[in-house]
Each structure stands twice: as C-alpha cells, then as structure tokens.
Coordinates of C-alpha atoms and ligand atoms in Angstrom, one line a residue:
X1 CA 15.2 14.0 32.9
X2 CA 12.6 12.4 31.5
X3 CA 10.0 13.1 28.3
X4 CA 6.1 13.9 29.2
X5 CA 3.6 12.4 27.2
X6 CA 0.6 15.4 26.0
X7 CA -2.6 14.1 28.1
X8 CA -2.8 10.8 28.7
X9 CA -3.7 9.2 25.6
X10 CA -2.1 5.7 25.4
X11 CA 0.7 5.8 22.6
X12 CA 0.9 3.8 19.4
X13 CA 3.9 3.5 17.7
X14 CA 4.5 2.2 14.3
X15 CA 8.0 1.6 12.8
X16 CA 9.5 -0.4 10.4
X17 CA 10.8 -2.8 12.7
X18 CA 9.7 -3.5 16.4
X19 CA 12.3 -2.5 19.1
X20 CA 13.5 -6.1 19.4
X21 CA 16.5 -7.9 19.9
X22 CA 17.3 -12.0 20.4
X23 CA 20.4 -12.9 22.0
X24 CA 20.3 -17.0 23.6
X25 CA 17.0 -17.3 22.0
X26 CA 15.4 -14.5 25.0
X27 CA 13.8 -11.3 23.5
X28 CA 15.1 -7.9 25.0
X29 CA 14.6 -4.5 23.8
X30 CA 16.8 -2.9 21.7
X31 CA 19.1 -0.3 22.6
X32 CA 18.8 2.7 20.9
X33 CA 17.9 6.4 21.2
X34 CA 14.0 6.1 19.9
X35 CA 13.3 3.1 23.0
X36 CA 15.6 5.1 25.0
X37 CA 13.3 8.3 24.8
X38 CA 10.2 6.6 24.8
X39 CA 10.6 4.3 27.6
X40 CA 9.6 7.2 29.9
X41 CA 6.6 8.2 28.3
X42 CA 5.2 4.7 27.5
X43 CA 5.9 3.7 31.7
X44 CA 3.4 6.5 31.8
X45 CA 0.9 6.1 29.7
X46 CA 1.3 2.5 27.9
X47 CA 0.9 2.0 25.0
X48 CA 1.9 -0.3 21.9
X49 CA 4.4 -0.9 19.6
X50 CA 3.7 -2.7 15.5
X51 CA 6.5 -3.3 13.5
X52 CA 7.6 -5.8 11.3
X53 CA 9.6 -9.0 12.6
X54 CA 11.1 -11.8 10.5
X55 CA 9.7 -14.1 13.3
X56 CA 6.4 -12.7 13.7
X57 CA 5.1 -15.6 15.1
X58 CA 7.8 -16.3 18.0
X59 CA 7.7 -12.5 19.5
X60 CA 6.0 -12.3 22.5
X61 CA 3.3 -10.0 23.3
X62 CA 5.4 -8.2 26.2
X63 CA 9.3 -8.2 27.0
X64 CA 10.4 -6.9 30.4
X65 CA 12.2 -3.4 30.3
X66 CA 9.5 -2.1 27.7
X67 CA 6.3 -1.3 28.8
X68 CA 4.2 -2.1 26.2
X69 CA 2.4 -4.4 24.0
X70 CA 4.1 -5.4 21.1
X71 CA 2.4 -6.1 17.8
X72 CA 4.4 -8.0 14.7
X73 CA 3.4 -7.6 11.2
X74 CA 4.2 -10.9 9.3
X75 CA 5.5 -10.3 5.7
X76 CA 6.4 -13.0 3.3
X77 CA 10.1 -13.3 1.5
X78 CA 8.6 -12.1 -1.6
X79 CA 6.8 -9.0 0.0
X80 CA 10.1 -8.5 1.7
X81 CA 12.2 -8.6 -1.2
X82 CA 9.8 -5.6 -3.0
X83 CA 9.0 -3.5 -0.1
X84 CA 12.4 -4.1 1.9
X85 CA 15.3 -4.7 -0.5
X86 CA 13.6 -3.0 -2.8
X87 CA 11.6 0.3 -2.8
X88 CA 12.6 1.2 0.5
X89 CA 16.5 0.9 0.0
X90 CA 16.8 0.7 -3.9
X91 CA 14.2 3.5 -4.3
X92 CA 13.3 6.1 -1.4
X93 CA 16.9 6.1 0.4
X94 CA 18.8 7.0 -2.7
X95 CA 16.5 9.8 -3.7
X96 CA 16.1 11.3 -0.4
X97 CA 19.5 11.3 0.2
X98 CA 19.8 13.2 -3.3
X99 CA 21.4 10.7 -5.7
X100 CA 24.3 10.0 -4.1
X101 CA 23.9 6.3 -6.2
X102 CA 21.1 6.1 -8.4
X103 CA 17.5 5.6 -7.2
X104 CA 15.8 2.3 -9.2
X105 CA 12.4 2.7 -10.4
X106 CA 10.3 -0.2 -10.3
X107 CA 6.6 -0.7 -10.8
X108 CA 6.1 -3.9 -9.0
X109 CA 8.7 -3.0 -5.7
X110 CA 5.7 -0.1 -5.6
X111 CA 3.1 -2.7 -5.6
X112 CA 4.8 -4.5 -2.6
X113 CA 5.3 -1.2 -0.6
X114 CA 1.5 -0.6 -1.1
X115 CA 0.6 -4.2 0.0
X116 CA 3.0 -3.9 3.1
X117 CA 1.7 -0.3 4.2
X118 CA -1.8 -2.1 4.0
X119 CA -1.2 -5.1 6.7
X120 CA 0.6 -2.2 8.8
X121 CA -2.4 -0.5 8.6
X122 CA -4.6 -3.4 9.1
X123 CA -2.5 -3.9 12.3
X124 CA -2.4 -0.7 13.8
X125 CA -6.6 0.0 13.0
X126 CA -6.8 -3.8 15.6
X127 CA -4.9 -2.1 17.9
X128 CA -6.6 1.4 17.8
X129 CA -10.4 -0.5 17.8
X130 CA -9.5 -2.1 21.4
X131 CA -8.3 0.9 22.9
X132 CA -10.4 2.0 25.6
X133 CA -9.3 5.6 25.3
X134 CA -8.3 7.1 22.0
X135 CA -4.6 7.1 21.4
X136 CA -1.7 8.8 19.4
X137 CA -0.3 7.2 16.8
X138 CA 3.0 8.5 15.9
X139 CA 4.6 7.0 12.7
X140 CA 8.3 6.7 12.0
X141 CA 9.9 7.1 8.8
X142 CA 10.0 6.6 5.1
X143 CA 8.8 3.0 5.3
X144 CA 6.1 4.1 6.4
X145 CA 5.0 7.0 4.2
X146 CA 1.2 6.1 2.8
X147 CA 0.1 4.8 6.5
X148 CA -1.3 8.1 7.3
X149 CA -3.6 8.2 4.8
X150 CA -4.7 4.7 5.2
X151 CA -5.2 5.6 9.0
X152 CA -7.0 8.6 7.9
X153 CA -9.7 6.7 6.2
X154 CA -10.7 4.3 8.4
X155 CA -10.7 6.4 11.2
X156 CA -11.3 10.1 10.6
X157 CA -10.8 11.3 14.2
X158 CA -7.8 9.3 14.9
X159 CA -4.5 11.5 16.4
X160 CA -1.8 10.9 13.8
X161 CA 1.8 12.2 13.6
X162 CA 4.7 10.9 11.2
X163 CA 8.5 11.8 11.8
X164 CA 10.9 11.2 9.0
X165 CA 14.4 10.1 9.8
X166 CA 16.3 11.0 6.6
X167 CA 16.1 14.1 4.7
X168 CA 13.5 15.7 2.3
X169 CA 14.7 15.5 -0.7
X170 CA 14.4 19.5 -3.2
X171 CA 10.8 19.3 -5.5
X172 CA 13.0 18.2 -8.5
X173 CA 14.3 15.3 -6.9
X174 CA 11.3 13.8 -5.3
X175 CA 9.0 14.8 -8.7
X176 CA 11.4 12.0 -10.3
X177 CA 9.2 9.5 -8.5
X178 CA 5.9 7.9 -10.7
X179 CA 4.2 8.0 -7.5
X180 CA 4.5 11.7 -5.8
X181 CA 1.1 12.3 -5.6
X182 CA 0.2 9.1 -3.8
X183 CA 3.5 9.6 -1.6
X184 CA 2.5 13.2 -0.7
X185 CA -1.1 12.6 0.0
X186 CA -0.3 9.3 2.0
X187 CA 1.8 12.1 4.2
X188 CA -0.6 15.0 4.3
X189 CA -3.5 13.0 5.9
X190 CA -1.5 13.2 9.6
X191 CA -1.8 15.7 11.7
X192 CA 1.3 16.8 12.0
X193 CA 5.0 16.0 10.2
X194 CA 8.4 16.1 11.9
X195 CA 12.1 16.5 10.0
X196 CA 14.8 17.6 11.6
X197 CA 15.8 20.2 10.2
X198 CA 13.7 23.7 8.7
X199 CA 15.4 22.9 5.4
X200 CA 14.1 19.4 5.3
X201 CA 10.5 21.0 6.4
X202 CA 10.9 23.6 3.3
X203 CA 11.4 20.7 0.8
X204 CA 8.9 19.0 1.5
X205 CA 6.7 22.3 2.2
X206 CA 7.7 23.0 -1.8
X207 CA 7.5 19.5 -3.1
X208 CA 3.6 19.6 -2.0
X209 CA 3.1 22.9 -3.5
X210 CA 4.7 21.9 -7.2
X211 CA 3.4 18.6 -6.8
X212 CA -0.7 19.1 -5.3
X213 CA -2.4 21.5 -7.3
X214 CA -5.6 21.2 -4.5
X215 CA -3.0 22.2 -1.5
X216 CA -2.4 25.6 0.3
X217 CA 0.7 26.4 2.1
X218 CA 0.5 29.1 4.6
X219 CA 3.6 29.0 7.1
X220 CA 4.0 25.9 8.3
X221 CA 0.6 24.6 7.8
X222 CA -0.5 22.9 4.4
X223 CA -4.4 23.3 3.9
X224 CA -6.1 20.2 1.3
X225 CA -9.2 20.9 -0.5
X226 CA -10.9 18.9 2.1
X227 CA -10.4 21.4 4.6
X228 CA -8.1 19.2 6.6
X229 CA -4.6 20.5 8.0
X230 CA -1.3 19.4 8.5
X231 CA 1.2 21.0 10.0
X232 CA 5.1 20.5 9.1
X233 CA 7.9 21.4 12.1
X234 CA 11.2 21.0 12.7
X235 CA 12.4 18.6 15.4
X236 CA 15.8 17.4 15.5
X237 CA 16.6 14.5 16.9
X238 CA 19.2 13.9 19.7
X239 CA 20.8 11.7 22.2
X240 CA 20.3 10.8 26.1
X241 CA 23.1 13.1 27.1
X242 CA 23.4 11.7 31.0
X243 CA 23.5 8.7 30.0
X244 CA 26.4 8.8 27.6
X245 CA 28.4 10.9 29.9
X246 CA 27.1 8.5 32.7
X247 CA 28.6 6.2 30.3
X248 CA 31.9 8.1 29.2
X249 CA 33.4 7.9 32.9
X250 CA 32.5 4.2 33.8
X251 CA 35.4 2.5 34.9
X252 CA 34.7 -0.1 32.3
X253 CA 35.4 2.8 29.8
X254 CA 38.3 3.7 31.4
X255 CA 39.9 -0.1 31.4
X256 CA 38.9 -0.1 27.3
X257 CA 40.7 3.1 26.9
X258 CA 43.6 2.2 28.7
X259 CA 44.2 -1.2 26.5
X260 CA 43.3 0.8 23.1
X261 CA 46.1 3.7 24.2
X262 CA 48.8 1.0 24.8
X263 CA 47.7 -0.2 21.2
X264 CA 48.1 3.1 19.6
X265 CA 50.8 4.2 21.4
X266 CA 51.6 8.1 20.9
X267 CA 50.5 8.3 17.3
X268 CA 47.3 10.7 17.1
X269 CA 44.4 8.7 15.9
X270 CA 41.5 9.7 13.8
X271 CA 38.2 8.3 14.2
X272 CA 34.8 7.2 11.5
X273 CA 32.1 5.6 13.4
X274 CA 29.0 4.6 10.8
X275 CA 26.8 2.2 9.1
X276 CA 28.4 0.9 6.4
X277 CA 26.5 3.2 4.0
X278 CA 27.0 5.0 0.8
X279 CA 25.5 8.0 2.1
X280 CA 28.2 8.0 4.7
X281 CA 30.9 9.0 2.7
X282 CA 33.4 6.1 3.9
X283 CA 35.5 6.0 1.0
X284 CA 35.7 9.6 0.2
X285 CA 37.5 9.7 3.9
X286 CA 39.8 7.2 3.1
X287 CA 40.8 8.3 -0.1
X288 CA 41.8 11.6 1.9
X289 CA 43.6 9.7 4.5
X290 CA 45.6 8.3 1.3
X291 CA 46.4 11.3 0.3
X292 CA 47.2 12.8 3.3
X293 CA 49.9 10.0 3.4
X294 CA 50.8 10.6 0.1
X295 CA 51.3 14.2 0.2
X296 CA 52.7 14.7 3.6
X297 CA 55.2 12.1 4.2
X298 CA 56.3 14.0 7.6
X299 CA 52.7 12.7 8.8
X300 CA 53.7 9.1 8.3
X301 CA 53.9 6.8 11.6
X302 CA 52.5 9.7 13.3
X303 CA 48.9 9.3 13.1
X304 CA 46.5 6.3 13.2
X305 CA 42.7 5.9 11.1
X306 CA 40.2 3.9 12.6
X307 CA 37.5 3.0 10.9
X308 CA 34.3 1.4 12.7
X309 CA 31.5 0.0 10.7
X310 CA 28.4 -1.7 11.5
X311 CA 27.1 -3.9 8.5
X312 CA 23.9 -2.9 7.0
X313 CA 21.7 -4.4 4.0
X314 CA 23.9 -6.8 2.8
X315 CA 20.8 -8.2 1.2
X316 CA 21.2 -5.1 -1.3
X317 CA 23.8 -5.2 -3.8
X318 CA 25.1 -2.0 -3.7
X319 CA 25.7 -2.4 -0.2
X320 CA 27.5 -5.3 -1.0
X321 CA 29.9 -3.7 -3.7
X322 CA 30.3 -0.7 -1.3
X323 CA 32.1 -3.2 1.3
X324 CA 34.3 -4.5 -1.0
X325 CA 35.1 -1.2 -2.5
X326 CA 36.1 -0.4 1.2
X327 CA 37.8 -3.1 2.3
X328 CA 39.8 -3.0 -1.4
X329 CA 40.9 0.7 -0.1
X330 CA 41.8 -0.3 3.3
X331 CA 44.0 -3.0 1.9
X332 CA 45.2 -0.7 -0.5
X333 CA 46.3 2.2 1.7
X334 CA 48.2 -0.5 4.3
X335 CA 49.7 -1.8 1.6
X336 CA 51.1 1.6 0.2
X337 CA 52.2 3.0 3.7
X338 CA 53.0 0.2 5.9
X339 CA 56.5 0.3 6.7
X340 CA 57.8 -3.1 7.9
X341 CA 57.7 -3.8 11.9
X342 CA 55.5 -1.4 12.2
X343 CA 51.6 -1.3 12.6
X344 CA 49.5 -0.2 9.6
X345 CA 48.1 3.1 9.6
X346 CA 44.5 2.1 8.9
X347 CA 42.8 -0.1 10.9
X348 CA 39.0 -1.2 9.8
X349 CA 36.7 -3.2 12.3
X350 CA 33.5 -4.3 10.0
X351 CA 31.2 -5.2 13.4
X352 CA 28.8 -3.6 15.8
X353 CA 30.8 -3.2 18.5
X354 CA 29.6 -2.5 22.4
X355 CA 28.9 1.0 23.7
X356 CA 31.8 1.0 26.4
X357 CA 33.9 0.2 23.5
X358 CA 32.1 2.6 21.2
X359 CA 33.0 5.9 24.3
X360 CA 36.3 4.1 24.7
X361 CA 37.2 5.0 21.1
X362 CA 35.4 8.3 21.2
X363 CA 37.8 8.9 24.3
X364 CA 40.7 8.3 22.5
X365 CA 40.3 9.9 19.1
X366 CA 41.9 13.7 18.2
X367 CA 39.9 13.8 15.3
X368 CA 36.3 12.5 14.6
X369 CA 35.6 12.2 11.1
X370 CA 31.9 12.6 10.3
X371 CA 31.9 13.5 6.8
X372 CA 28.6 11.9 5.2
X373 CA 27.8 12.8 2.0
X374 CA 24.1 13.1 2.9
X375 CA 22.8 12.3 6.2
X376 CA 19.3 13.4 8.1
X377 CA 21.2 13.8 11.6
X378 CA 23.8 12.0 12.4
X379 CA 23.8 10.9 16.3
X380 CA 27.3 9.6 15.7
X381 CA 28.4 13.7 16.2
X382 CA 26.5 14.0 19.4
X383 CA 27.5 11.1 20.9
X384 CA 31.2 12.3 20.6
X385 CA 31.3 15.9 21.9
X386 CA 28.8 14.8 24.5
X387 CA 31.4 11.8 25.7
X388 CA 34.4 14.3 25.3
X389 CA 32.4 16.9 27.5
X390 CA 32.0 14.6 30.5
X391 CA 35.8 13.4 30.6
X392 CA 39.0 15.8 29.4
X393 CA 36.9 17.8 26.9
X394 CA 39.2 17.8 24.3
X395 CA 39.1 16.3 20.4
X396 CA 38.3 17.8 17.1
X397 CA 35.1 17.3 15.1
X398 CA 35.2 17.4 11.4
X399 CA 31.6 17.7 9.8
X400 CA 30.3 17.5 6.6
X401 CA 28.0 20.2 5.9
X402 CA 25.2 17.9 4.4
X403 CA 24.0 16.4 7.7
X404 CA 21.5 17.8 10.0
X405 CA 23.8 18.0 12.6
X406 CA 26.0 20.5 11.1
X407 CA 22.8 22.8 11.3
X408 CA 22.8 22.6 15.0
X409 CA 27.2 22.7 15.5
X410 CA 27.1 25.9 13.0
X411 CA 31.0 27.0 13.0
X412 CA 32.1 25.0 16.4
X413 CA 32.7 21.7 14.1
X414 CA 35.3 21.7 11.5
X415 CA 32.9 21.9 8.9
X416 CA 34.0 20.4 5.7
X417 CA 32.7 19.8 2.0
X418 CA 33.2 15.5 2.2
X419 CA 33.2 15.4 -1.8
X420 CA 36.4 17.6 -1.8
X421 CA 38.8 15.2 -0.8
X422 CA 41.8 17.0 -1.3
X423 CA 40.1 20.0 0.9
X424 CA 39.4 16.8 3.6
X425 CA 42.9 16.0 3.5
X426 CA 44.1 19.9 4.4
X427 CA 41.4 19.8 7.1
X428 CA 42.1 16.8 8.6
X429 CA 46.0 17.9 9.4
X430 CA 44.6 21.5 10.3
X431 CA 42.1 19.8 12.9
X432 CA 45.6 17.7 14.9
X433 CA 47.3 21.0 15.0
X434 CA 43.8 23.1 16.9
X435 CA 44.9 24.8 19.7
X436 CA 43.8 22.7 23.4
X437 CA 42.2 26.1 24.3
X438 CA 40.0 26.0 20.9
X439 CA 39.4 22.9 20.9
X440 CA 37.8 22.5 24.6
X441 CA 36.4 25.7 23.9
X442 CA 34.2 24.1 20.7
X443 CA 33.5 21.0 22.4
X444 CA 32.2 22.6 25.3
X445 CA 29.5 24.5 23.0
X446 CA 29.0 21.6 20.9
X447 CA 27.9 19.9 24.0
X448 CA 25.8 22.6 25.4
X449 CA 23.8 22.5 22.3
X450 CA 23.0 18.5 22.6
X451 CA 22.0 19.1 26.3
X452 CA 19.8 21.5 25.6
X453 CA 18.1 19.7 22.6
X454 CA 18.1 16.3 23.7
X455 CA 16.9 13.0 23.1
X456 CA 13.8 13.5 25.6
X457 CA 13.4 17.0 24.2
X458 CA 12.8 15.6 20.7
X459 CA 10.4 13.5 21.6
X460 CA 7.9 16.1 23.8
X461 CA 8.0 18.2 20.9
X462 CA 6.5 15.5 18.7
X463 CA 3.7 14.6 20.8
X464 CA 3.0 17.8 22.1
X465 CA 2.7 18.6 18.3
X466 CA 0.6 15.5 17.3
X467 CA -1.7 16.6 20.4
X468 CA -2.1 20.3 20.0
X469 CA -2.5 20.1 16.2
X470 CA -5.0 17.5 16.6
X471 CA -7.0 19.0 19.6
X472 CA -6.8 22.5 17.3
X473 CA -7.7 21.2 14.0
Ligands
ADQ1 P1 21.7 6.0 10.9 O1 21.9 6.2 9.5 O2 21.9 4.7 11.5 O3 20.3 6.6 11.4 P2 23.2 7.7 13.0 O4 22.3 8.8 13.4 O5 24.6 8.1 12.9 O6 22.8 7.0 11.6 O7 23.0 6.6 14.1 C1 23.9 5.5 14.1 C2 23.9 4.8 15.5 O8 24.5 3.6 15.4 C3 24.6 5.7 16.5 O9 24.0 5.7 17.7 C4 26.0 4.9 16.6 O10 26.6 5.0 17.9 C5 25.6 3.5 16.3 N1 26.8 2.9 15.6 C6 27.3 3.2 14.4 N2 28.3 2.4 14.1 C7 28.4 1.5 15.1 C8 29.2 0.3 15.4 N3 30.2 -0.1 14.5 N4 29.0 -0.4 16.5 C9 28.0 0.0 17.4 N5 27.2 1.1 17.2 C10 27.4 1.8 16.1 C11 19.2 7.3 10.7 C12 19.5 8.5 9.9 C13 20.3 9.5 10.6 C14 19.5 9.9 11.9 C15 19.1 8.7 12.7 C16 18.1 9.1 13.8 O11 20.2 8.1 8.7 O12 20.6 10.6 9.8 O13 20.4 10.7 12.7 O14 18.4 7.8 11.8 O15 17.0 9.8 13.3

C-alpha cells in the first residue's frame, strides 16, 4: 500500500535533520518510518527535503533510493550549542514532556533558536521561489516551531502544514515559557497542525486560548484577528505494517532468534526497546525488575531483562548522568541477584542495533516493557504486536498510560501507571502468567489497530489536510 500525495503539488519537507546517513564515506537515506512513508509520495510528485547537516557542505544534492533534492542548512558550533543542546533539548523537550526533569530557561539559547529558524526559513523560501508549480511545505516538529510564521510572511499564499512529534504540553505548563506568544503565533500562521493524539490537539487548542487574547477557537479551527485560519487535527503516527511482518518471518530473523533462544535458554525474558531517554522511564523499569527479584525470590533464575538502548544527546548532560545512573542500576541489580555459574538476570546492550536483530528480540520476548513516563507515540509498541502478529502471535505488552499509543491499544495492552513501581513490579509477574488464549487474543487486536492506521495512513491525512485547509481557507 502506498500514501497519495493531495494534487500534485511538489512536496517540501523541512525537519530538523535531513534523512541522511554516512556509512564508508557513501551517503544513503536513513531508515526510518517518516522516509519510509514518504518515499511513495515524493516518487510521485518530487519534491525536496532541508534539514540541518553537520557536513553541510559534503551532502550531495541527490542520493539514490530518495527521490528528491536535498537541501542542508549550515549551522555553526555555537548556534548549535544554543539552538541544539540547548533550547531544543534543555528547554522545549522537558516541558512538553511535562517536567519529567526540569526545563532550563535561557535568554540567549532563545536567541540561537530564533537565528536557526531564520536560515531554515531562508532555505526553504530558495527552494519555494524555483518551484515551477507551488508546493506543500509540511514541517516537522518542535525544532521547528516559529518557521510557519516566518514562511507566512514572505509568502502569504504559500501551503503550510506543521506536525509535532512529542506531546502538547496542559496551558500551565507551556505558559511557564518567556516566549509563548512568539511560540504560539510562530505555529498558528500554517494552515493546518497535526499531534497525535485529540488530547495533545486540546492542549494546545487551550494553550492558544489562555495565552492569545486576539484568537477564536471554534472546533478544531483557531480564527486570528487577521482573519486567517488554522486548523488543529489529530493524526497518529504509525509504522509500515508489511514491511515489519515482511520482516518478522525472514529467515535471517529466524537464524537471530534461534542463537538468542539457545542464549536464554528456558527462562522467560522481558524486553525495553528505547532511546536512552529520561522520558522513557528506563530506570523506573529497572528498579521494578529489582524488586520483583527482591520480593519474589521463587521468580529468581526464571526470567531474563533485556534492556536495548540506543544513545541519544550525549552532548547534553542530563543525558549523560541518565546513562550512568543506568548502567549504575544494571550493575547494581547483577550484582544483588547473580548467583555464581549462572548468567545474570539483566542484560543491557547500550547500541543501535540492526532491525533483523531488533524483530529477533521482539520474537523472543513474553513481556514488552513500554513504560515511558511521557512519550508522544511510541513506535516501539507497534512495531512489537505487529512482529508478534505475523509469526506465533503470542507475548504481552505492558504500556504506560502517558504515551499516545496507549490511546490507540485502550484495554488490549497491560496498561500500567510507570511511576508506581511497586504496581510495575505486580504487573510485570501478572503479564508471564496471561493465559495463551488472552494473550493472542490482545495481540491480534492490537495489531489490527496498527494496520488499519498505518504509517502511509498517517501521512495522507497530513497532506490531505495541509491541501484541503489551504484550498478552503
Ligand atoms: P522516539 O522518542 O525516538 O521518537 P519511538 O517512537 O519509540 O521514539 O521510535 C524509536 C525508533 O527507534 C523505533 O522505530 C525503534 O525501533 C528504534 N529503536 C529504538 N531503540 C533502538 C535500538 N537500540 N536499536 C535500533 N533501533 C532502535 C519520537 C517521539 C515518539 C514518536 C516518534 C514518531 O518521542 O513519541 O512516536 O518520534 O513521531
């Protein structure tokens, strides 16, 4: 199945970074869900993609596998260091992901983020003048959250849709920022505003009404003084569903489970899969793995934790603390419970690892942990049940209830409050003694529900959204 793109207005995309990834000095695209879904549309209608590159100068203007032309915006260290390091992942991360560490206010990491937004926009406005038709640009995320209004003004008529990645923080949360207004009315001068879940829509639907005196709110529509529109919808994001399951029964998957059973032997094994994030409630999951072997001794030797994560910002400290606060636990818990000549019960792989390894593991886990203590979506979820769904259909998913994705799974997951450890702890033993007919029974709806809403899905919506509102308006 494939996305379709509204018309056939060439598409511009602006992120953060550009889909790009060096291996042996020879640029490829990245893999991911976001080049994934759009590969289809931009075979069809071209298009262009700006984003930020540490080696601006060295990326070429086309790589093969991605059809189209690729823009990098240069930044210096020090514009880095403000707009990067700083107010993106110091700043907007923590508050939208409501204070699960402390957001940093800084006056001059705002001055960067304004500077940065400007060469984006400076970049994109090139690209939009030499377009021989007029395009779509469709902006991702909360680096990204003045561009709109930036776009707006130099180009009045231009097509403009933003999606944000990460949640909306409640009114009282994002009023702590000095610069709300600016933030909102960078926003509101799209067209139209994806998040992926209604709640996320309503909190940002009441942040602009307690925030802009001179904006109406009427359903999902915000009207400015101006008489422009915008309208804000929900559009979760999602996963290509064949291809994982495509992926699920390789017999390259198959080999990698076979190894990782004879590794694990007959002890059940639980599963985390993340970033090595704060929001992703890491070492709330160990500590209830700790207790679990703690308080239920009969458990010991039977059951296995693996814990996957992928480094992330180790440019910002907390980021750094966090992974030695992990790897302190890990070492912590094996040393408690590790009975001699036998293997520990936790094992932690800090490292991206590849996806016929990632489905490999997926295969073999009982129990998937995804208990983030915030999180937008969380693809980590879907990419289980829909692995589990192609091969035996079996395994447990344990959710938190603070992701997007537990919005879509309702009651099917094992949904669980991640701050309550000691209630993580009961759940995790209740999820290894599930019934095989409940569990397939869960999966198998779980599943459905990524099919039906998936990756390609997500993105249709967004265009045909950025398209209607704007030929509307
Ligand atoms: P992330 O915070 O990165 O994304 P998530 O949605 O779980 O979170 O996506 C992570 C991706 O990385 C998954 O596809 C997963 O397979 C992969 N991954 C994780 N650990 C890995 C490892 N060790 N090795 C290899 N691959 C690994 C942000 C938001 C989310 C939102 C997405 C998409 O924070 O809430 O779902 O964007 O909008």
């Amino acid at each position: 199945m494939g996305a379709t793109a509204p018309g056939d207005a060439p598409l511009i995309l602006v992120a953060n970074r550009l889909p790009l990834a060096r291996q042996q000095g020879v640029w490829r695209p990245a893999s991911g869900g976001l080049v994934t879904a759009l590969t289809p549309v931009i075979e069809r209608v071209g298009g262009a993609w700006i984003g930020w590159d540490e080696d601006a100068q060295g990326v070429p203007a086309r790589v093969e596998g991605l059809n189209c032309d690729l823009h990098a915006v240069d930044l210096e260290p020090e514009l880095v260091e403000g707009y990067y390091h700083g107010f993106t992942n110091r700043t907007l991360w923590p508050l939208f992901h409501d204070l699960v560490v402390q957001p940093v206010i800084d006056r001059s990491w705002w001055r960067s983020y304004v500077t940065v937004t400007t060469r984006f926009a400076d970049a994109v406005s090139e690209v939009v003048e030499a377009s021989p038709t007029p395009p779509i640009v469709w902006i991702q995320d909360y680096h990204l959250l003045l561009l709109p209004q930036l776009l707006r003004e130099r180009h009045p008529d231009l097509r403009i849709g933003m999606f944000l990645h990460i949640p909306f923080p409640a009114p009282e949360l994002f009023a702590r920022l000095p610069w709300r207004e600016s933030l909102l009315g960078g926003m509101l001068a799209a067209d139209s505003l994806g998040f992926h879940t209604e709640q996320y829509r309503d909190n940002f639907l009441r942040t602009v009404q307690r925030v802009l005196p001179d904006a109406t709110v009427l359903g999902d529509r915000v009207m400015r003084d101006d008489g422009r529109r915008v309208r804000a919808l929900a559009h979760p994001i999602s996963i290509d569903t064949e291809d994982f399951a495509e992926l699920a029964r390789a017999s390259a998957t198959d080999a990698e489970v076979a190894a990782l059973r004879e590794q694990f032997g007959d002890r059940k094994v639980l599963l985390g899969v993340d970033r090595l994030d704060y929001t992703k409630g890491i070492r709330h999951r160990l500590q209830a793995i700790e207790l679990l072997l703690e308080q239920r001794p009969h458990l010991r030797g039977r059951f296995v934790f693996v814990q996957i994560a992928v480094p992330s910002r180790d440019d910002v400290e907390e980021y750094r603390r966090l992974r030695t606060q992990v790897e302190t636990e890990v070492g912590r818990i094996n040393g408690r419970f590790t009975e001699p000549g036998h293997d520990v019960p936790v094992h932690y792989l800090h490292r991206a690892i590849d996806r016929t390894r990632l489905a490999a593991y997926y295969r073999l886990a009982d129990v998937m942990c995804v208990t983030p203590l915030k999180d937008g979506m969380n693809l980590v979820a879907k990419e289980f049940v829909t692995v589990r769904d192609a091969t035996d259909g079996d395994g447990v998913l344990i959710l938190s209830e603070f992701c997007g994705t537990a919005y879509e799974f309702g009651h099917d997951a094992v949904r669980c409050n991640p701050f309550d450890v000691e209630g993580l702890a009961t759940l995790m033993e209740g999820a290894l003694e599930l019934t095989p007919d409940d569990r397939r029974a869960r999966i198998a709806r779980m599943a459905q529900v990524v099919r039906d809403h998936d990756v390609f899905r997500w993105v249709t919506d967004e265009l045909d959204a950025i398209w209607d509102v704007a030929g509307t308006a």
